[in-house]
Short mmCIF file of C-alpha atoms and ligand atoms in Angstrom, two decimals:
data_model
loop_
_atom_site.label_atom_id
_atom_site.label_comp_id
_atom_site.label_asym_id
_atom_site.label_seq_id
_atom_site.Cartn_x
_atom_site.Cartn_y
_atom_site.Cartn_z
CA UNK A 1 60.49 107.39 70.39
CA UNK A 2 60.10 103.65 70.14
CA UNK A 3 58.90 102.41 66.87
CA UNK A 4 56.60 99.36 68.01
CA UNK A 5 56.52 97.70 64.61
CA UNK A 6 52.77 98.68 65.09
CA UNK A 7 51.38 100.47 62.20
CA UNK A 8 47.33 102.11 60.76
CA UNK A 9 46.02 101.16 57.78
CA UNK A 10 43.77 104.14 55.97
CA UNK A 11 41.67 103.14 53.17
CA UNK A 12 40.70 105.77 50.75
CA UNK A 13 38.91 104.43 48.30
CA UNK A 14 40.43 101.58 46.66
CA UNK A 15 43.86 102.86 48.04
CA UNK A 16 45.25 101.68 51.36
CA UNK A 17 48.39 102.94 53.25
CA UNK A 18 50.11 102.01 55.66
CA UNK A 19 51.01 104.29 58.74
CA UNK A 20 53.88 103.94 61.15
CA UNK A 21 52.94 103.77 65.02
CA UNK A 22 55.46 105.37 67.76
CA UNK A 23 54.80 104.08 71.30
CA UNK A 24 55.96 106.88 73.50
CA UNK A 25 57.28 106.66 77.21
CA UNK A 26 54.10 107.63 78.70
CA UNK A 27 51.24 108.62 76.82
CA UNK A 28 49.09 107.23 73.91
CA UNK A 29 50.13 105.74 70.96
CA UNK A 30 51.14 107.95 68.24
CA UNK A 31 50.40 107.40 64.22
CA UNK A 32 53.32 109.46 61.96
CA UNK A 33 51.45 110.93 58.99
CA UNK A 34 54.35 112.72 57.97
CA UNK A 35 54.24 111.35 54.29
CA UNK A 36 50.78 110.99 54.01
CA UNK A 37 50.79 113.72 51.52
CA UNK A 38 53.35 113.00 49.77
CA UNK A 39 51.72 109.35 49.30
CA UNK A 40 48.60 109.78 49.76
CA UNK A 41 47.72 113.14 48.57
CA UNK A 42 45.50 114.16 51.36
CA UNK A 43 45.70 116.24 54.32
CA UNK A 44 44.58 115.65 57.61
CA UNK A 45 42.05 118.15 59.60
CA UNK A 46 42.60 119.41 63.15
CA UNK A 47 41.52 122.65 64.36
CA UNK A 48 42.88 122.85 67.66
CA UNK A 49 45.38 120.55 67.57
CA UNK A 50 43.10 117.80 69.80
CA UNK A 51 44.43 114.83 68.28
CA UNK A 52 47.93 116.03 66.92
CA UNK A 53 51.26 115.60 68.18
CA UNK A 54 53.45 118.66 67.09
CA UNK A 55 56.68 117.66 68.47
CA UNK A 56 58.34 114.83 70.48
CA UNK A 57 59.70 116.31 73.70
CA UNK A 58 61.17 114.67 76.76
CA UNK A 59 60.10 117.85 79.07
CA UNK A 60 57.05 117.12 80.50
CA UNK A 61 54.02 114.79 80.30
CA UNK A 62 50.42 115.54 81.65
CA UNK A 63 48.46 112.37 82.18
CA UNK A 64 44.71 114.44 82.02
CA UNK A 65 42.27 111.16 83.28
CA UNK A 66 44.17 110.64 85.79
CA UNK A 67 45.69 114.33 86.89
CA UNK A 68 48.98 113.76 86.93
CA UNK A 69 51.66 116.43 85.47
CA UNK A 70 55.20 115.34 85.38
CA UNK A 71 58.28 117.56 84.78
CA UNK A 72 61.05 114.68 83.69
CA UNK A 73 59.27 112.60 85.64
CA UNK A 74 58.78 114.09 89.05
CA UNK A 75 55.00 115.04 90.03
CA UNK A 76 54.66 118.36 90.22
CA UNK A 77 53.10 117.82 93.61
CA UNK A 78 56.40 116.84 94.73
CA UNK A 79 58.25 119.18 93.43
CA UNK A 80 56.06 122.17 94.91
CA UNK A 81 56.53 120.61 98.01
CA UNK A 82 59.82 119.94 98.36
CA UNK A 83 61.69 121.72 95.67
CA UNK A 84 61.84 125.52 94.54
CA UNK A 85 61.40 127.49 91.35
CA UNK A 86 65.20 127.65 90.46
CA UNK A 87 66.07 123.86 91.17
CA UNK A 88 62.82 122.87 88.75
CA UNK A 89 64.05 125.79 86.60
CA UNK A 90 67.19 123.77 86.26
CA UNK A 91 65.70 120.31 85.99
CA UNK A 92 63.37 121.41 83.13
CA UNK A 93 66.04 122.71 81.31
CA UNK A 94 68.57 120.05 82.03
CA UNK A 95 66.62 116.91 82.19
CA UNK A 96 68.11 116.03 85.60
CA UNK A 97 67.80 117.30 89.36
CA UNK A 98 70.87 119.42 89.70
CA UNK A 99 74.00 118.45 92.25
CA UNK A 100 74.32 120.72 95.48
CA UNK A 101 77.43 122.48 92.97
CA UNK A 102 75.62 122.84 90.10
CA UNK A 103 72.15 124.47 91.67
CA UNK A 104 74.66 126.56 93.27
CA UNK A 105 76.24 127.56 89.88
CA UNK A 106 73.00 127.93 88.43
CA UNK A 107 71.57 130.46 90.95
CA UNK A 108 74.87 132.59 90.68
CA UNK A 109 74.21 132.31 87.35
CA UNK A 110 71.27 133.47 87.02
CA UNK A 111 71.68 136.40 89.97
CA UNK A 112 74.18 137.54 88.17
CA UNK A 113 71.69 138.65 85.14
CA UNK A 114 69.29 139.47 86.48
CA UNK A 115 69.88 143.81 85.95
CA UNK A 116 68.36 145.14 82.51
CA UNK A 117 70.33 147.08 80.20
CA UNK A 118 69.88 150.72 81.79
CA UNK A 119 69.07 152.13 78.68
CA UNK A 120 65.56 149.97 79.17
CA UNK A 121 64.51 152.15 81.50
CA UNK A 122 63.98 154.76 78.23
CA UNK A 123 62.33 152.28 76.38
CA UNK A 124 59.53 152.10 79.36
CA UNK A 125 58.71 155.95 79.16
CA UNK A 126 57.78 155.21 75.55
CA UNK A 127 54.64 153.65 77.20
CA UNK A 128 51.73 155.14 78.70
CA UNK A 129 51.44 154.90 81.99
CA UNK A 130 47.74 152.72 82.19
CA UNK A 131 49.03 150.32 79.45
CA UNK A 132 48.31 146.94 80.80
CA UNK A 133 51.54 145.10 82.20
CA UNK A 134 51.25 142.44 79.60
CA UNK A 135 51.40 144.80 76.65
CA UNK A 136 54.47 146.77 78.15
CA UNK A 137 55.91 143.02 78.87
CA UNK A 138 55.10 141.69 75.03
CA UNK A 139 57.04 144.98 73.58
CA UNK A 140 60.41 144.99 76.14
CA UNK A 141 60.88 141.55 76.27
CA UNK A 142 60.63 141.80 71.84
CA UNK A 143 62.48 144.57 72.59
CA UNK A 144 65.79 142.37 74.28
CA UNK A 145 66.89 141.21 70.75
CA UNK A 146 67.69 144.77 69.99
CA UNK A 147 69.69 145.21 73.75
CA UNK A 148 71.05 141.93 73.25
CA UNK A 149 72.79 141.46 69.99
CA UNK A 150 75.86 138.59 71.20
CA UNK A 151 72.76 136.07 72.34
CA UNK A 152 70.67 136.28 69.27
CA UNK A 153 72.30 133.82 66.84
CA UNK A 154 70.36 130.53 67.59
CA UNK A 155 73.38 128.23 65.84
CA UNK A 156 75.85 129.01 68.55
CA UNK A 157 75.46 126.79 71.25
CA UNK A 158 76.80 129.02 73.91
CA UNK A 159 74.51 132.23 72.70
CA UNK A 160 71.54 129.89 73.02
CA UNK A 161 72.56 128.96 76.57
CA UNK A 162 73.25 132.94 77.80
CA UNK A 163 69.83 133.97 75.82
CA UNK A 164 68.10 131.04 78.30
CA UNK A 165 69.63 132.86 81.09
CA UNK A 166 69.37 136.18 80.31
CA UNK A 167 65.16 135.62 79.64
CA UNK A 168 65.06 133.62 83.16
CA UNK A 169 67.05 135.97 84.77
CA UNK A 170 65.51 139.41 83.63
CA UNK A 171 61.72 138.63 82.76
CA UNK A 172 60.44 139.25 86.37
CA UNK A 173 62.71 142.22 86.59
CA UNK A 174 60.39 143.48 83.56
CA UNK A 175 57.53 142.20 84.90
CA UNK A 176 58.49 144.39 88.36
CA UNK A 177 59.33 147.55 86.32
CA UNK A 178 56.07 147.13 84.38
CA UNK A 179 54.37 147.21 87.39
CA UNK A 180 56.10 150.32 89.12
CA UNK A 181 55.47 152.30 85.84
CA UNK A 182 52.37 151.67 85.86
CA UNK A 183 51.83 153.03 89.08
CA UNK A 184 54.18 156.14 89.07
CA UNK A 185 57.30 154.61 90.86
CA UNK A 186 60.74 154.35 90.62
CA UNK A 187 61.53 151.18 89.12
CA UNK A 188 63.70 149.23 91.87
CA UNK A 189 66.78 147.23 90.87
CA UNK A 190 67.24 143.60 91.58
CA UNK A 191 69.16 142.67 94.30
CA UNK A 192 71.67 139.52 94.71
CA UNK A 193 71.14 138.97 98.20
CA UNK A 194 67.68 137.90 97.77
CA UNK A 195 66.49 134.37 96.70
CA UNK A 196 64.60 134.47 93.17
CA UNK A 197 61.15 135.51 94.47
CA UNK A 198 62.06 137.42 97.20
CA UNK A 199 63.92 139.29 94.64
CA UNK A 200 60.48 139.57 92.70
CA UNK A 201 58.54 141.11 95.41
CA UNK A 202 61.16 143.42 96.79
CA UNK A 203 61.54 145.22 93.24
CA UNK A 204 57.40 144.92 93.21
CA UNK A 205 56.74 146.11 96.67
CA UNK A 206 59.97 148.69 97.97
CA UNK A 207 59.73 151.87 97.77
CA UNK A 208 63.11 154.08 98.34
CA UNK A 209 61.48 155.85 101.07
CA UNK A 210 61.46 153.26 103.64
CA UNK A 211 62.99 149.68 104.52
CA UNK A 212 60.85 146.77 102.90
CA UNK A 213 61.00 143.39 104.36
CA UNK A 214 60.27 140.55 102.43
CA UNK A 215 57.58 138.01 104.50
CA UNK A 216 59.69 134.65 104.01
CA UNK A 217 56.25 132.64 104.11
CA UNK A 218 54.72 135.07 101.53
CA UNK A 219 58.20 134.20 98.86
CA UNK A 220 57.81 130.71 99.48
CA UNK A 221 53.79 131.17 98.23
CA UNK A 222 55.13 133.06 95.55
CA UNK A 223 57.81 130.77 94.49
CA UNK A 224 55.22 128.00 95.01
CA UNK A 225 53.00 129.94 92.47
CA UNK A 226 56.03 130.02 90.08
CA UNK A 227 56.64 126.27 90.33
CA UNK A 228 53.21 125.12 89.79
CA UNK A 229 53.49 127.50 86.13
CA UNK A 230 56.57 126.49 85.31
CA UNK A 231 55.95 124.32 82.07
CA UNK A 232 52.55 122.78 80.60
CA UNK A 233 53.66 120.63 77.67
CA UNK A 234 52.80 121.79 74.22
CA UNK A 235 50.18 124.38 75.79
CA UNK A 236 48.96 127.85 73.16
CA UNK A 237 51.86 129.85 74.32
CA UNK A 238 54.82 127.11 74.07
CA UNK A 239 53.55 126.10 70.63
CA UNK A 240 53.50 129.45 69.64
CA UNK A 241 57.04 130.08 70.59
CA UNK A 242 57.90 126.88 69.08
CA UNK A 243 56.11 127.84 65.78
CA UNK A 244 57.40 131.47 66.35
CA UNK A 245 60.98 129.68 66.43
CA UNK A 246 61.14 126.91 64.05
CA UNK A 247 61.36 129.86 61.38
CA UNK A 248 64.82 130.57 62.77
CA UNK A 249 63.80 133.77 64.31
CA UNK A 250 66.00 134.71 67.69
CA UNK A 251 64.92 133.78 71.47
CA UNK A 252 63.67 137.04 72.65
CA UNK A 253 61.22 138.25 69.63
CA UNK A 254 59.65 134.24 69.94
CA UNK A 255 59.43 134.13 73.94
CA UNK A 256 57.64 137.54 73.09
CA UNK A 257 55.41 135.78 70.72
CA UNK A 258 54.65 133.13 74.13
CA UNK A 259 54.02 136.04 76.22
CA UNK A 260 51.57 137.53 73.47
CA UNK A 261 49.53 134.33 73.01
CA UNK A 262 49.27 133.27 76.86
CA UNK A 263 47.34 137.10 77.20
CA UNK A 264 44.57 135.76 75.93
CA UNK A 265 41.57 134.37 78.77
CA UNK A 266 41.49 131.34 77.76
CA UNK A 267 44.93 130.78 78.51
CA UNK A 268 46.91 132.83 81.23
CA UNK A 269 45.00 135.81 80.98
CA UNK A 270 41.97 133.57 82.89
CA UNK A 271 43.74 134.34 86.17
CA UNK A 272 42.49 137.88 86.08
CA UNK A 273 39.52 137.13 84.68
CA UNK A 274 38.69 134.47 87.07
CA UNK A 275 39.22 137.18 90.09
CA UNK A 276 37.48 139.64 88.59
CA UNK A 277 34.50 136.85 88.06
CA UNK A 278 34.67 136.08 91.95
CA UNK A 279 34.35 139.71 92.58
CA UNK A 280 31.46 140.21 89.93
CA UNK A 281 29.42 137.50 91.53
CA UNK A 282 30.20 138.66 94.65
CA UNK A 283 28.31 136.80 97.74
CA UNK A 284 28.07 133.02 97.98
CA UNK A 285 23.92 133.38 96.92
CA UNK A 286 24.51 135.19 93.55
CA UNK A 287 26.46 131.50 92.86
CA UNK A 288 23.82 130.16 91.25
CA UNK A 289 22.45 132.73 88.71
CA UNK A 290 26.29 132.55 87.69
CA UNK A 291 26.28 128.44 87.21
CA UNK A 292 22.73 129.26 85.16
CA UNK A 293 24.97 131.72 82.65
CA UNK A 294 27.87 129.42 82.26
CA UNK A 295 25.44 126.57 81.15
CA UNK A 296 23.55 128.45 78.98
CA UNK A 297 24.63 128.05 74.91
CA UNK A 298 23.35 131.86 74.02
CA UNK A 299 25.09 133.38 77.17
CA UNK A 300 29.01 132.70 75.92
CA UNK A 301 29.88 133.75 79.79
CA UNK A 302 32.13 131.08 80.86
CA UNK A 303 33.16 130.22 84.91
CA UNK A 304 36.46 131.52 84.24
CA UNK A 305 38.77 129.05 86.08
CA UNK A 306 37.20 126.10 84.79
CA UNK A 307 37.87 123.58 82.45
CA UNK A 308 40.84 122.46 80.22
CA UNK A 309 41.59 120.86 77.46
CA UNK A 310 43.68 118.25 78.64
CA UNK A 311 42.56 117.36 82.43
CA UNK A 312 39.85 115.65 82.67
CA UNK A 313 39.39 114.75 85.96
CA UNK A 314 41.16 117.14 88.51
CA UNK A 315 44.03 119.77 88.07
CA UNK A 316 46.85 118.86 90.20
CA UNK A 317 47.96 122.36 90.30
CA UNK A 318 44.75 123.69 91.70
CA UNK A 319 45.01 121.16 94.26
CA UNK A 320 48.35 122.92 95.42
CA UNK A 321 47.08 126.32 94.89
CA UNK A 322 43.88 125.66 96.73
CA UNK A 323 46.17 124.64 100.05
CA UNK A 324 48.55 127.98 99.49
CA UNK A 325 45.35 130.09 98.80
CA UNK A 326 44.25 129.05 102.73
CA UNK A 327 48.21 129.27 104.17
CA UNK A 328 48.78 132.53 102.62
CA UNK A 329 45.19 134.03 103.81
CA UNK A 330 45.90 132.44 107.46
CA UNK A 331 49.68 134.35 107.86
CA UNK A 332 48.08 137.69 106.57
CA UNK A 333 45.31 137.14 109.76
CA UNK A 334 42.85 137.61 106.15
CA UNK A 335 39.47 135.71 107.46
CA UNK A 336 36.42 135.33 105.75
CA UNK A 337 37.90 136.53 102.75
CA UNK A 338 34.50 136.82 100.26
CA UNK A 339 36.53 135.72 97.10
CA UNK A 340 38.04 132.76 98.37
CA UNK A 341 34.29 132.06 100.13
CA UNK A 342 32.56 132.39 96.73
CA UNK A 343 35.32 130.01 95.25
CA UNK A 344 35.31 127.29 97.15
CA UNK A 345 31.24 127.50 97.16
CA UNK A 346 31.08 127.65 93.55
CA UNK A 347 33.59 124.74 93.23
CA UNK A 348 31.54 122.97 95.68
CA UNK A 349 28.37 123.65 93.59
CA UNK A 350 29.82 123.24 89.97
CA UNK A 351 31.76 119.93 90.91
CA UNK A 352 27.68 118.77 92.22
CA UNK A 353 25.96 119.91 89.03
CA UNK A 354 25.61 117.48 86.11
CA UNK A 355 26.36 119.80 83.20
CA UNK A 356 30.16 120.17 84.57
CA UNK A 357 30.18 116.61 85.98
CA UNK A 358 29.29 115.46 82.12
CA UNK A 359 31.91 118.17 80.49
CA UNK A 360 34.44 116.74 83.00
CA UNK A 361 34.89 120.45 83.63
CA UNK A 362 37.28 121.15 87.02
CA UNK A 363 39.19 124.38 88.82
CA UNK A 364 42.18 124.65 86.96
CA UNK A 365 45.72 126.30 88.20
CA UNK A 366 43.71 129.91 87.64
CA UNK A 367 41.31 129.17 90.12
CA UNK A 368 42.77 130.33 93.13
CA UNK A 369 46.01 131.60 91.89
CA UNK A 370 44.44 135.16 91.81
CA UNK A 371 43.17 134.96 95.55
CA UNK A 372 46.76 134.38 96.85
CA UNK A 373 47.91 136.99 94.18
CA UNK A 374 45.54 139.96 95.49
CA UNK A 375 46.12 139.05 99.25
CA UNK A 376 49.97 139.71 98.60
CA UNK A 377 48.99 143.57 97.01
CA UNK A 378 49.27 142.43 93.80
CA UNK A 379 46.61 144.35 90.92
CA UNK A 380 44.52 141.98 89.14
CA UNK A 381 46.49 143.46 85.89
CA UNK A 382 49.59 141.91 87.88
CA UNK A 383 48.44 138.30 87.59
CA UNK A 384 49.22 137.15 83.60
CA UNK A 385 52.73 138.91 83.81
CA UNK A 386 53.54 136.55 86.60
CA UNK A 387 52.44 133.70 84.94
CA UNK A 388 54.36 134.64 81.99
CA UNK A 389 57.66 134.82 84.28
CA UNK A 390 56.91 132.23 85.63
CA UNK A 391 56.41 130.11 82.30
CA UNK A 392 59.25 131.53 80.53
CA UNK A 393 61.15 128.54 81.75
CA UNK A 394 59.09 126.37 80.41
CA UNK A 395 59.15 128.01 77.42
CA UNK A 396 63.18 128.22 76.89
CA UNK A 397 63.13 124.65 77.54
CA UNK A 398 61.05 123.73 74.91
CA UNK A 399 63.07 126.38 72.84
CA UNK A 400 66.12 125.03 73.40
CA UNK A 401 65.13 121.54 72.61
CA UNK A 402 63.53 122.06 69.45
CA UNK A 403 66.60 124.20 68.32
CA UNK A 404 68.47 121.19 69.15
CA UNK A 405 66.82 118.46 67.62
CA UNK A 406 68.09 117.53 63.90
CA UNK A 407 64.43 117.17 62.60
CA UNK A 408 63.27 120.82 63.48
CA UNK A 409 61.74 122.01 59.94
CA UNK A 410 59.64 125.11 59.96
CA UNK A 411 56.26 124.65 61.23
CA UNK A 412 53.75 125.27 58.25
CA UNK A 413 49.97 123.70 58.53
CA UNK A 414 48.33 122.94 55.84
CA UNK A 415 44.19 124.31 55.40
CA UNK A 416 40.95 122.94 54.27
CA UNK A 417 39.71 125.74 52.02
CA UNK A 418 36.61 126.78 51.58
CA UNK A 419 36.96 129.47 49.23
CA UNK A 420 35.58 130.91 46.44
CA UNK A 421 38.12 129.00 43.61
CA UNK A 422 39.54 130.82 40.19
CA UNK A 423 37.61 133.70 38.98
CA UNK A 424 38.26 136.66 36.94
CA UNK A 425 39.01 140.00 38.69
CA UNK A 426 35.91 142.32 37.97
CA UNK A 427 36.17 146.15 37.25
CA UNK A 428 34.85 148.87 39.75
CA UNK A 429 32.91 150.28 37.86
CA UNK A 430 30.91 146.31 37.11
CA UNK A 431 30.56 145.91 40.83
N1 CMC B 1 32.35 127.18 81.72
C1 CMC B 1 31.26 126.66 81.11
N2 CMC B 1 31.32 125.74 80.11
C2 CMC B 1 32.53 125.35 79.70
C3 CMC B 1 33.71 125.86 80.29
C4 CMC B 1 33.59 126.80 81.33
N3 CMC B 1 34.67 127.32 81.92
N4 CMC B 1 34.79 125.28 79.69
C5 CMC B 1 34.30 124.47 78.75
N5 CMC B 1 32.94 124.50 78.77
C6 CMC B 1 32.04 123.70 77.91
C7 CMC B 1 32.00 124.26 76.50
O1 CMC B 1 30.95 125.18 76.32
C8 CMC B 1 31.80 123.00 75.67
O2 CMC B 1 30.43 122.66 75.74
P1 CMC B 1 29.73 121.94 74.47
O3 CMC B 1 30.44 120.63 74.31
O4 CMC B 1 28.30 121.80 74.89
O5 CMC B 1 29.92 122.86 73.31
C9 CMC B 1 32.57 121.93 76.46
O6 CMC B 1 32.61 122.40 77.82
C10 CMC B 1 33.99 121.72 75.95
O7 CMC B 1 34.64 123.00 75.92
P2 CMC B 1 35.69 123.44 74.80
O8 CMC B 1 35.76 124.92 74.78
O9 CMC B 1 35.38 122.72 73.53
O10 CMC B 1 37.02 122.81 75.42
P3 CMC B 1 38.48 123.26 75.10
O11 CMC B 1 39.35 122.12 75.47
O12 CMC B 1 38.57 123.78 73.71
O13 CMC B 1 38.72 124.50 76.09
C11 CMC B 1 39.36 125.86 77.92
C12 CMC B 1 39.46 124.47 77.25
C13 CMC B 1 40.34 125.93 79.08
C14 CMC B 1 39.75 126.93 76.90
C15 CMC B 1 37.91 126.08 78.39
O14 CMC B 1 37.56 125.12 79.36
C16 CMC B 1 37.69 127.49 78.97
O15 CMC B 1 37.41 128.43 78.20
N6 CMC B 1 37.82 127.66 80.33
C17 CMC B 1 37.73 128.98 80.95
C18 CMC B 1 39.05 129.71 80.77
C19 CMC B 1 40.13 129.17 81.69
O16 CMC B 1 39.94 128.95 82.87
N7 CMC B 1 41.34 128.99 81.10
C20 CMC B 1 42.54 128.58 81.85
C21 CMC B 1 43.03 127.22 81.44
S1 CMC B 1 44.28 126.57 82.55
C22 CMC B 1 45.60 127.68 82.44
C23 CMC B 1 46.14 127.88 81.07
O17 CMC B 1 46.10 126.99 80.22
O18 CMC B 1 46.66 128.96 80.81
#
């Protein structure tokens, strides 16, 4: 954080104060209101977070005008293309692109942790069986604190570093056994020989019955689809785990809290949605009584997919995902897939209306995520719980900064109230 001598005045009254300015590495301009309470005596108001800065972090940094997200500085274009999910698992948590040792280390590392405590598998058959992935995923991953007592205390260095690991290590193994409970198999253990999302869709997709062979081209689309989710900057779900966190509580119960908040559709759960929109609409001519619903204010249908808060011009993600969506379609011999038609249609026919031109509303990651998902056999109920693997990453990283950084105070906004103010309590029998 550079302090650029730069400061705001605010004028309240007859009062005026003056507020520091940070210049940041990339990014605008920030003003520090921390003591404008204290000196001022008023609050500032932002619902939503659009103009506040939470945190400093050196993680990543989304440029939204111009479509560019950064993970310590690489594009993420680049890194989808020419690194994989465990190297940028590595950088985002280290700051740097790992030696040929130390990626090496890593993996091993993280192979070696990636088996869940066996008495986990009880804890599953507490659920029923049509409980959606995400809410058997929100209660086992809580549910690690109370498996994994010597990586709770968040002051020891070293139990902050095997809690990273462990969560990296043995979220998609949940995510896998989620899935095979919910469909009345045997849950499959990980296996070491197998790269990180190989790994993922062997315990998804064998069955002890018969010999599964994982498609090489359909792990690197899946470890492509992990990449492009790895971290989003201070996003719902990592500012809930960094709120979740900054009350001291321990890594698993606050990367729970993430997993809870990115459920939501306007977050991660819009993957699902999205398909399930595709599929709802159905043939390329229904398109347009769709477009008519999203635009209209008393309809609160949205095109799921679309939109974001912080790009404002394209989503570099869904450029990716867009390429993999046709790659992935091409090696299963899937042609004239109607999703994917109705997609790329209905991008071609939002991006050429005015209303979404004006809104600067574009695809985002979710578009077409769920059209490579459901060509590899995975359930629409599948497609958050791989995002949240996928993120978890993202969201130790940010974890493990704020633990580390000397200013982290509890979070604690303030409110505008609107309230009723003092008045006497009134007897039942008055009401
Ligand atoms: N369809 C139709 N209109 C939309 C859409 C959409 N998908 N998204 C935003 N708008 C309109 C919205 O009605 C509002 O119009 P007006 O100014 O007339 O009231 C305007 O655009 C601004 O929308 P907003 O809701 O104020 O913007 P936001 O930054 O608060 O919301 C968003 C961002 C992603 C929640 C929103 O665009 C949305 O709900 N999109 C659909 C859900 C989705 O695809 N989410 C995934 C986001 S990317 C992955 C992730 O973050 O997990």
């Amino acid at each position: 954080m550079t302090d650029t001598k730069k400061s705001a005045t605010l004028t309240i009254g007859e009062d005026s104060y003056e507020l520091p300015i940070f210049s940041p590495t990339a990014g605008p301009d920030v003003v520090d209101i921390r003591k404008l309470y204290g000196t001022a005596g008023v609050f500032t108001y932002d619902p939503g977070f659009t103009s506040t800065a939470s945190c400093d972090s050196t993680i990543t940094f989304i440029d939204g005008d111009a479509g560019i997200l950064l993970h310590r500085g690489y594009p993420i274009d680049q890194l989808a293309e020419k690194s994989h999910y465990l190297e940028v698992c590595y950088l985002l948590m280290n700051g740097e692109l790992p030696s040929a040792a130390e990626l090496e280390d890593f993996e091993t590392r993280i192979t070696r942790h990636t088996m869940v405590h066996e008495q986990m598998h009880n804890f599953f058959r507490g659920f029923r069986r049509d409980a959606h992935p995400m809410a058997t995923m929100v209660g086992v991953v809580g549910a690690m604190s109370a498996f994994y007592h010597d990586s709770t205390d968040i002051n020891d260095e070293w139990q902050r570093e095997v809690a990273a690991m462990r969560l990296i290590a043995k979220v998609p193994t949940i995510a896998a056994m989620a899935y095979k409970y919910s469909i009345g198999q045997p849950f499959v253990y990980p296996r070491n020989d197998l790269d990180y999302a190989s790994n993922f869709l062997h315990m998804c997709f064998s069955v002890p019955a018969e010999e599964y062979h994982v498609d090489p081209i359909l792990a690197r689309a899946m470890d492509r689809i992990f990449t492009l989710h790895a971290d989003h900057e201070q996003n719902a779900s990592t500012s809930t785990v960094r709120l979740a966190s900054s009350s001291g509580a321990n890594p698993f119960a606050c990367i729970a809290a993430g997993i809870a908040c990115l459920w939501g559709p306007a977050h991660g759960g819009a993957n699902q949605a999205c398909l399930e929109m595709l599929g709802e609409i159905g043939s390329v001519d229904r398109i347009p009584e769709f477009i008519a619903r999203a635009k209209d204010k008393n309809d609160p249908f949205r095109l799921m997919g679309f939109g974001h808060r912080v790009y404002k011009n394209f989503d570099p993600r869904a450029t990716v995902m867009k390429k993999s969506a046709d790659e992935v379609l091409d090696l299963l011999g899937i042609e004239n897939n109607p999703k994917l038609q109705v997609a790329k249609e209905l991008e071609h026919q939002a991006l050429n209306d005015p209303y979404f031109a004006e809104k600067k509303l574009f695809p985002n990651v979710d578009f077409y995520s769920g059209i490579i998902l459901e060509a590899m056999g995975f359930p629409t109920s599948m497609f958050t719980p791989i995002f949240a693997l996928s993120r978890t990453v993202g969201w130790v990283s940010q974890w493990k900064e704020m633990i580390a950084d000397p200013q982290n105070k509890i979070g604690r906004p303030r409110q505008l109230y609107l309230g009723e103010t003092l008045r006497d309590y009134v007897d039942i029998e008055k009401r």
